[in-house]
XYZ file of C-alpha atoms in Angstrom:
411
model
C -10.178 15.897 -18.685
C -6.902 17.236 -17.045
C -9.388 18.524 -14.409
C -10.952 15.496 -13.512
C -7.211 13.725 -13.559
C -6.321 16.209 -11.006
C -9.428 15.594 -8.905
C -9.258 11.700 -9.150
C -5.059 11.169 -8.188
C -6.058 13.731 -5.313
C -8.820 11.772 -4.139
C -6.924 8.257 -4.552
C -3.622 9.719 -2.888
C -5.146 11.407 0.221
C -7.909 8.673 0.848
C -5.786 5.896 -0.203
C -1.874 6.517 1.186
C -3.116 7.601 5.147
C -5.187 4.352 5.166
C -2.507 1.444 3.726
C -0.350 3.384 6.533
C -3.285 2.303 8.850
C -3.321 -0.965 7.636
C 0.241 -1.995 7.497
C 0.213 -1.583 11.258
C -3.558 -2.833 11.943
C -5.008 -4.609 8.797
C -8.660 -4.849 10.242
C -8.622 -1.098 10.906
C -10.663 -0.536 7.416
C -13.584 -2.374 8.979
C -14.032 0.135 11.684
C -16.941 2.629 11.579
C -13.979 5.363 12.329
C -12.691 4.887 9.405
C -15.887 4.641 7.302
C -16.833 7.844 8.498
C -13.267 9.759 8.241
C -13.057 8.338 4.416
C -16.573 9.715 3.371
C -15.967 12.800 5.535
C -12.213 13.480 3.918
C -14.132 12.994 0.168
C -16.130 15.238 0.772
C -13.886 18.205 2.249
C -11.663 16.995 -0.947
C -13.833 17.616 -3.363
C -14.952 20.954 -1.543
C -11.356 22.298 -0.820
C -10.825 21.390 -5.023
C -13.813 23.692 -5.645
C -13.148 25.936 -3.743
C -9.582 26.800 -4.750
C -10.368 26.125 -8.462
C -12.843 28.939 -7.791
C -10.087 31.313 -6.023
C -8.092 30.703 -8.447
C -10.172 32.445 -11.632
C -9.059 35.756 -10.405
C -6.509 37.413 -11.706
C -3.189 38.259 -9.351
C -4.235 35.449 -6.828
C -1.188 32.958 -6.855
C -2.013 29.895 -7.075
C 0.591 28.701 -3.998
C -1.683 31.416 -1.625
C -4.758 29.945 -2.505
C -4.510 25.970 -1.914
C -3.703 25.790 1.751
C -6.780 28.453 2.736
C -9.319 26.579 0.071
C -8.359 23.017 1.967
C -8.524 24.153 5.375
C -11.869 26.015 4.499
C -12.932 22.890 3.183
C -11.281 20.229 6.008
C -12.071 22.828 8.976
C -15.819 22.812 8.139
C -16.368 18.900 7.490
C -14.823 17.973 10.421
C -16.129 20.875 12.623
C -19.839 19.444 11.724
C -18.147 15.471 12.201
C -17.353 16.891 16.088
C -20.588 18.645 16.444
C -22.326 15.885 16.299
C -20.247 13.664 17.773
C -19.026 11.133 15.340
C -16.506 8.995 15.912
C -13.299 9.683 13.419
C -9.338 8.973 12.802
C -7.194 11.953 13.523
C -4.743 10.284 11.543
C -6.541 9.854 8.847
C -8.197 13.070 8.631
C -4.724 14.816 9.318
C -2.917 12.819 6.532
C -5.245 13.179 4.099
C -5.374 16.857 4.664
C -1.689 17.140 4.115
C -1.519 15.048 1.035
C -4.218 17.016 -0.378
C -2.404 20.156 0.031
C 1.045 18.367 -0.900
C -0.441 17.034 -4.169
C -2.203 20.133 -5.572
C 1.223 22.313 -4.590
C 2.796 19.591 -6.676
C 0.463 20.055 -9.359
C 0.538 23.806 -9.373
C 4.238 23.974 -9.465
C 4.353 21.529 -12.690
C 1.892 22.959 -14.285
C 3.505 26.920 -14.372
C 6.787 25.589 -15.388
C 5.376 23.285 -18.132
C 1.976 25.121 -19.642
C 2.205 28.580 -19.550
C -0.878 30.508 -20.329
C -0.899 30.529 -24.554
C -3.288 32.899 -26.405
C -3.294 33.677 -30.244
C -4.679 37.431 -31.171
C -5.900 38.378 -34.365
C -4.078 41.813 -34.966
C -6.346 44.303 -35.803
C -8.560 46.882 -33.336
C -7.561 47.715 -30.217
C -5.898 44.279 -29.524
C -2.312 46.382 -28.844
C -3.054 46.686 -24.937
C -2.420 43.464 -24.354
C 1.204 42.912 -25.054
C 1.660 44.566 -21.594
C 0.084 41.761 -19.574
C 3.187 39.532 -19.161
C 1.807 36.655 -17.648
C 0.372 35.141 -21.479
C 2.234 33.646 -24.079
C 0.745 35.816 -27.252
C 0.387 34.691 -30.422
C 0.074 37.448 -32.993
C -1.665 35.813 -36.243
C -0.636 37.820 -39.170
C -2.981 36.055 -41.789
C -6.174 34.255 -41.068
C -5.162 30.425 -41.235
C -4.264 27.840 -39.219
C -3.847 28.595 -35.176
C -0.399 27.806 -33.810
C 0.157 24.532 -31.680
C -0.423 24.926 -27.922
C -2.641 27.908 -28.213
C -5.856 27.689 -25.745
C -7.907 30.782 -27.614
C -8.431 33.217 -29.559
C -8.747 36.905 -28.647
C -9.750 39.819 -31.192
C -11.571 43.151 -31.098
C -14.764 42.359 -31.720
C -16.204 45.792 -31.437
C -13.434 46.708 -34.685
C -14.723 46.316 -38.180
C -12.663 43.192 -38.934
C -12.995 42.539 -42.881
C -14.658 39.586 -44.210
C -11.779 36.865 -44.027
C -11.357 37.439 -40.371
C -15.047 37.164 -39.448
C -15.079 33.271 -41.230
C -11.748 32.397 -39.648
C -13.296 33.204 -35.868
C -16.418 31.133 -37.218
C -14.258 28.093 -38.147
C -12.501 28.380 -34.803
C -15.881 28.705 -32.848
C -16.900 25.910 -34.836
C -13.990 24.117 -34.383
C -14.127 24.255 -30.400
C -11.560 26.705 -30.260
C -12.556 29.014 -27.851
C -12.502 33.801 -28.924
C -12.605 35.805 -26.319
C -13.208 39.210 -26.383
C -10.203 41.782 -25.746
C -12.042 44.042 -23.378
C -12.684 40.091 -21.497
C -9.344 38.761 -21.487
C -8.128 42.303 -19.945
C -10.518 42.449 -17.322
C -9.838 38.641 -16.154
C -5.791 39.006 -16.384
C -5.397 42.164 -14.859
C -8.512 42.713 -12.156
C -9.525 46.136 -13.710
C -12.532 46.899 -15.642
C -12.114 49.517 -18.605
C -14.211 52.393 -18.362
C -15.094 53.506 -21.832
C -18.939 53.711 -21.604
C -21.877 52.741 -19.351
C -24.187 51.706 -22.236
C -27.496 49.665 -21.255
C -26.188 46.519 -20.735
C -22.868 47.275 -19.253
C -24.725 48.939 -16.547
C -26.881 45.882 -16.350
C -23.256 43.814 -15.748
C -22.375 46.013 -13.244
C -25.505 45.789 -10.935
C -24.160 43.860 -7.959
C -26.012 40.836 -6.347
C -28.453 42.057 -4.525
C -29.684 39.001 -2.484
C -25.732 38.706 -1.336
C -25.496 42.614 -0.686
C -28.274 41.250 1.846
C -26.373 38.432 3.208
C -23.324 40.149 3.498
C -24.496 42.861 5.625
C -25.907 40.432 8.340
C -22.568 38.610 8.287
C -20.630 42.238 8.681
C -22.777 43.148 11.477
C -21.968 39.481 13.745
C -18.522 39.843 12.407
C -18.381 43.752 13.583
C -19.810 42.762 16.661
C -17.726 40.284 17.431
C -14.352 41.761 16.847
C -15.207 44.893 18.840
C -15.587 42.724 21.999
C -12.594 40.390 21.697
C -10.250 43.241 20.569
C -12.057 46.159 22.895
C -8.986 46.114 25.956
C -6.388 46.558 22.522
C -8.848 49.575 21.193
C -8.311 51.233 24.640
C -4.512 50.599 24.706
C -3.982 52.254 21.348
C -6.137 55.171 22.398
C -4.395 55.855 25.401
C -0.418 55.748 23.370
C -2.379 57.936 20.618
C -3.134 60.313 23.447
C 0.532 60.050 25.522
C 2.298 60.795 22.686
C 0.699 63.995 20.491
C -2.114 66.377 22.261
C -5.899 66.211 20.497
C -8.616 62.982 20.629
C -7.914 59.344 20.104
C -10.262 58.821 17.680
C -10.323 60.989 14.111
C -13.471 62.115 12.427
C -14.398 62.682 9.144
C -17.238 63.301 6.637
C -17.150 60.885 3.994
C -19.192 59.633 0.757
C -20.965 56.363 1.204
C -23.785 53.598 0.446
C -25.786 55.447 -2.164
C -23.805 58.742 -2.097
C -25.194 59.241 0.991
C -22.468 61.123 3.536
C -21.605 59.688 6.920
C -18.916 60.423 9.867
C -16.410 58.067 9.660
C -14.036 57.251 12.481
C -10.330 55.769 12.294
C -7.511 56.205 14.936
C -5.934 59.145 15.112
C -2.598 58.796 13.000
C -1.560 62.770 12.855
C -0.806 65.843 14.716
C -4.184 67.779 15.839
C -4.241 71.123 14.656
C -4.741 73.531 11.895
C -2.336 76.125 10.637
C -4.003 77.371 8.011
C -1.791 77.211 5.295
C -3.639 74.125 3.637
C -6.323 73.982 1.281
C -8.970 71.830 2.100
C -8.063 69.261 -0.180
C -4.320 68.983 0.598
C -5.940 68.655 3.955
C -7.782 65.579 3.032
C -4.814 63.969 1.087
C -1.984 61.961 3.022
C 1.275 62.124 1.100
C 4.367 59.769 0.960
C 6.081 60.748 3.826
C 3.652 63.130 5.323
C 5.206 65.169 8.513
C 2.302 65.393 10.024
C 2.004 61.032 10.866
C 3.374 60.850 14.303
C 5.610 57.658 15.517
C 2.579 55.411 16.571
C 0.783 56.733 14.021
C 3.250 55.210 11.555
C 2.827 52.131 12.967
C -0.834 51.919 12.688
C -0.433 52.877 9.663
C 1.628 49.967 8.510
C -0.413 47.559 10.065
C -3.729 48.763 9.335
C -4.712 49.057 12.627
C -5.754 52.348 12.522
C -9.053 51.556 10.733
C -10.530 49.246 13.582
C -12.953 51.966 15.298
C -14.521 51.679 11.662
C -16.116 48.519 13.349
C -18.439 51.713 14.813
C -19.513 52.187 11.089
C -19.811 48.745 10.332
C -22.488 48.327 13.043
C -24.725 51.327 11.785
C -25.243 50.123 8.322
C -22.369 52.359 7.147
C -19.453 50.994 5.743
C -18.902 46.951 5.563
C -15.727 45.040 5.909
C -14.829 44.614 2.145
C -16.052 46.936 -1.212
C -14.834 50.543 -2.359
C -12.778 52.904 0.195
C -14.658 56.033 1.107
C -13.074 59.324 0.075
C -13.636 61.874 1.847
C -16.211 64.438 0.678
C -14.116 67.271 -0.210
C -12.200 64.913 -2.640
C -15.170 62.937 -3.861
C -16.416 65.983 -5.458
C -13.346 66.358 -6.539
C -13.181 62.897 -8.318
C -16.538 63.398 -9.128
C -16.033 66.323 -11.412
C -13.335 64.856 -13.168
C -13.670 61.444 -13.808
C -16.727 60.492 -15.619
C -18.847 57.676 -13.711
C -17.014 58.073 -10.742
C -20.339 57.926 -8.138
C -21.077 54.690 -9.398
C -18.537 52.684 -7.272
C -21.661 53.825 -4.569
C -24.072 51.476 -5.777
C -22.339 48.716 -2.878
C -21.146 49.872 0.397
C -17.740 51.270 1.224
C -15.396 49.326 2.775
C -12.053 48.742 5.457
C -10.845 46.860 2.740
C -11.408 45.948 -1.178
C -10.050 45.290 -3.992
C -8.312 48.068 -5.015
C -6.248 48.485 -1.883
C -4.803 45.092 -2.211
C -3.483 45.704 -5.393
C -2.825 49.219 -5.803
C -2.207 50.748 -2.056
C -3.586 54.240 -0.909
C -3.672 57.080 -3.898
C -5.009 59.934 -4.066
C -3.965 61.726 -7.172
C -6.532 62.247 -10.074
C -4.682 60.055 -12.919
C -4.348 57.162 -9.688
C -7.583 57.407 -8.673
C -8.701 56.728 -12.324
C -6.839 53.465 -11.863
C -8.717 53.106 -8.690
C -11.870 53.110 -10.452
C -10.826 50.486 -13.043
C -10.372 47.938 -10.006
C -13.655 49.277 -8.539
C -15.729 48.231 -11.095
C -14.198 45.150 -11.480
C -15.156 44.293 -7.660
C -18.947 45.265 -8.195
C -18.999 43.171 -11.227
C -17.783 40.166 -9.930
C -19.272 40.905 -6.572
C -19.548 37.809 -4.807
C -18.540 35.858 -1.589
C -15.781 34.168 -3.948
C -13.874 37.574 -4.521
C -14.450 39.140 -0.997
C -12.700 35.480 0.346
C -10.001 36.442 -1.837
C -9.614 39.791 -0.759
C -9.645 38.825 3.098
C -6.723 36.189 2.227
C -4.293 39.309 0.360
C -5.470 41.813 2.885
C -3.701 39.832 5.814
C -0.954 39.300 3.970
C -0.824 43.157 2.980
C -1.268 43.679 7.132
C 2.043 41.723 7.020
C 3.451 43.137 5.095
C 2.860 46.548 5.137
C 1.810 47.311 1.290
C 0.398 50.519 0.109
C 0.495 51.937 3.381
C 1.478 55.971 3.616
């Protein structure tokens, strides 16, 4: 219901306050087809833009502040695009007031709502329920006998995979029963911190983890336009980069490498060149392969591109053979995918989608290469191809320009 109260005061507020404004200057303004068409057309990029961020908004680490203002101008931007394409007469101040009030009133909400209802979950203390004192972000509950669930709690979460004794098991009934919704640990985990747990790859968790594969379809086509277009528009900044990479170190603009991609299969991907050229020898192959905090060999421009991510635009080349796309798993190079490979167990799995510039695991964890990091790495992996969708990816595009920003993870 506090969903639909939400929805409603939006609607009433961003409809309502831009048209009295209207009609305190011109009170016969409401009978013009302008406005007719700008209140149906701002309902409906309402309602979207509420959708939309609601749906942005189930993942975990996504603030709810970065969310709102992309979701409405998704929603506004594409209404009113298809209002001008066909010509339809509107109110730019309508549409433009409603728009802000929109935002304005779900920022309002959002800001209540964290300082008022913090997240509250009871756990029934037994199994493997331990891990999740360390997720700050819930109010826990520990229930120390089965009985009645404190006030203000929104769900239950045990171990259901534990052998919880008799009194237990009728208490979760009576709470299932009740309406009172139990959630599984391994669940409530995965949705508060972004990382699936890798204890086993039994039947149906493999099932869970089979990506989409009518959108693996989709999203390639829109990778390839997107590819395309990007390499045109930003083409005379591709050749000003290559020419400082080449004015300030000896050795080629572009840097080459054999990595592990789509299917395990191995391909040549190319990045700017961020380091010195040249080999002395006194490197293993797989020290080679690994950048380090600080790494002597990044020259000054190098650095830079670095920082801003730059350096990975002439992967637009591997984008446009089928390759790589813009968002899923980073590929490793080979030397330390086998490396990976024969220490982590289910590592070659994070191939079943294809690599990308970008994913989930460099927004929130940054570049790593060490074996206990890389584990981590996996965790978030997962999680990406089991919630594969265009929901996640739009979230991913929204932290990875702040992350350009900001700098984040780079090395």
């Amino acid at each position: 219901m506090r969903l639909r109260y939400q929805l409603t005061g939006g609607l009433l507020l961003a409809i309502g306050i831009p048209l009295l404004a209207r009609m305190a200057l011109e009170p016969r303004i409401v009978l013009s087809i302008n406005i007719q068409v700008t209140i149906t057309a701002a309902a409906i990029a309402h309602v979207m833009g509420y959708a939309i961020y609601r749906r942005l908004d189930s993942f975990p680490g996504v603030a709810t502040f970065s969310t709102i203002l992309p979701a409405f101008t998704l929603s506004y931007g594409l209404v009113f695009i298809i209002i001008f394409f066909f010509r339809l007469d509107y109110s730019r101040f309508q549409a433009a007031g409603s728009f802000l009030i929109s935002t304005l009133w779900y920022f309002s909400l959002s800001a209540v709502s964290s300082r008022l209802e913090p997240a509250r979950l009871a756990m029934v203390p037994l199994g493997s329920v331990e891990r999740l004192s360390a997720v700050e972000s819930v109010v826990w509950h520990p229930l120390h006998t089965p009985g009645i669930v404190p006030e203000k709690v929104q769900g239950i979460v045990a171990d259901l995979r534990a052998d919880l004794p008799e009194s237990w098991l009728r208490f979760i009934t009576s709470c299932v029963l009740s309406g009172m919704p139990v959630y599984h640990v391994k669940q409530v985990l995965e949705s508060l911190t972004g990382r699936v747990e890798i204890d086993h790859l039994s039947e149906n968790t493999l099932g869970s983890l089979n990506p989409n594969q009518a959108y693996i379809k989709i999203k390639q086509t829109i990778d390839w336009l997107a590819a395309l277009i990007v390499l045109i528009v930003t083409s005379p900044l591709l050749l000003v980069l290559a020419l400082l990479i080449r004015l300030e170190s000896p050795g080629p603009a572009l840097f080459r490498q054999e990595r592990v991609g789509y299917r395990g299969a191995t391909f040549t991907l190319y990045k700017f060149r961020t380091m010195r050229d040249g080999d002395d020898g006194s490197l293993a192959a797989r020290d080679k392969a690994i950048t380090r905090e600080g790494d002597p060999r990044i020259t000054r421009i190098g650095r830079l591109l670095r920082r801003s991510r730059l350096d990975e635009l002439p992967q637009l080349i591997n984008i446009l053979r089928g390759e790589m796309s813009w968002i899923g798993p980073r590929p490793e190079a080979v030397v330390l995918s086998l490396w990976y490979d024969a220490e982590l167990a289910f590592y070659p799995y994070r191939h079943i989608v294809r690599p990308g510039i970008t994913g989930w695991a460099q927004v929130n964890q940054g570049h790593v290469a060490d074996v206990d990091e890389v584990h981590e790495k996996l965790h978030y992996d997962f999680y990406y191809i089991k919630n594969f969708s265009p929901w996640l990816d739009l979230v991913i595009v929204m932290r990875t320009i702040r992350i350009m920003l900001t700098g984040f993870g780079a090395k």
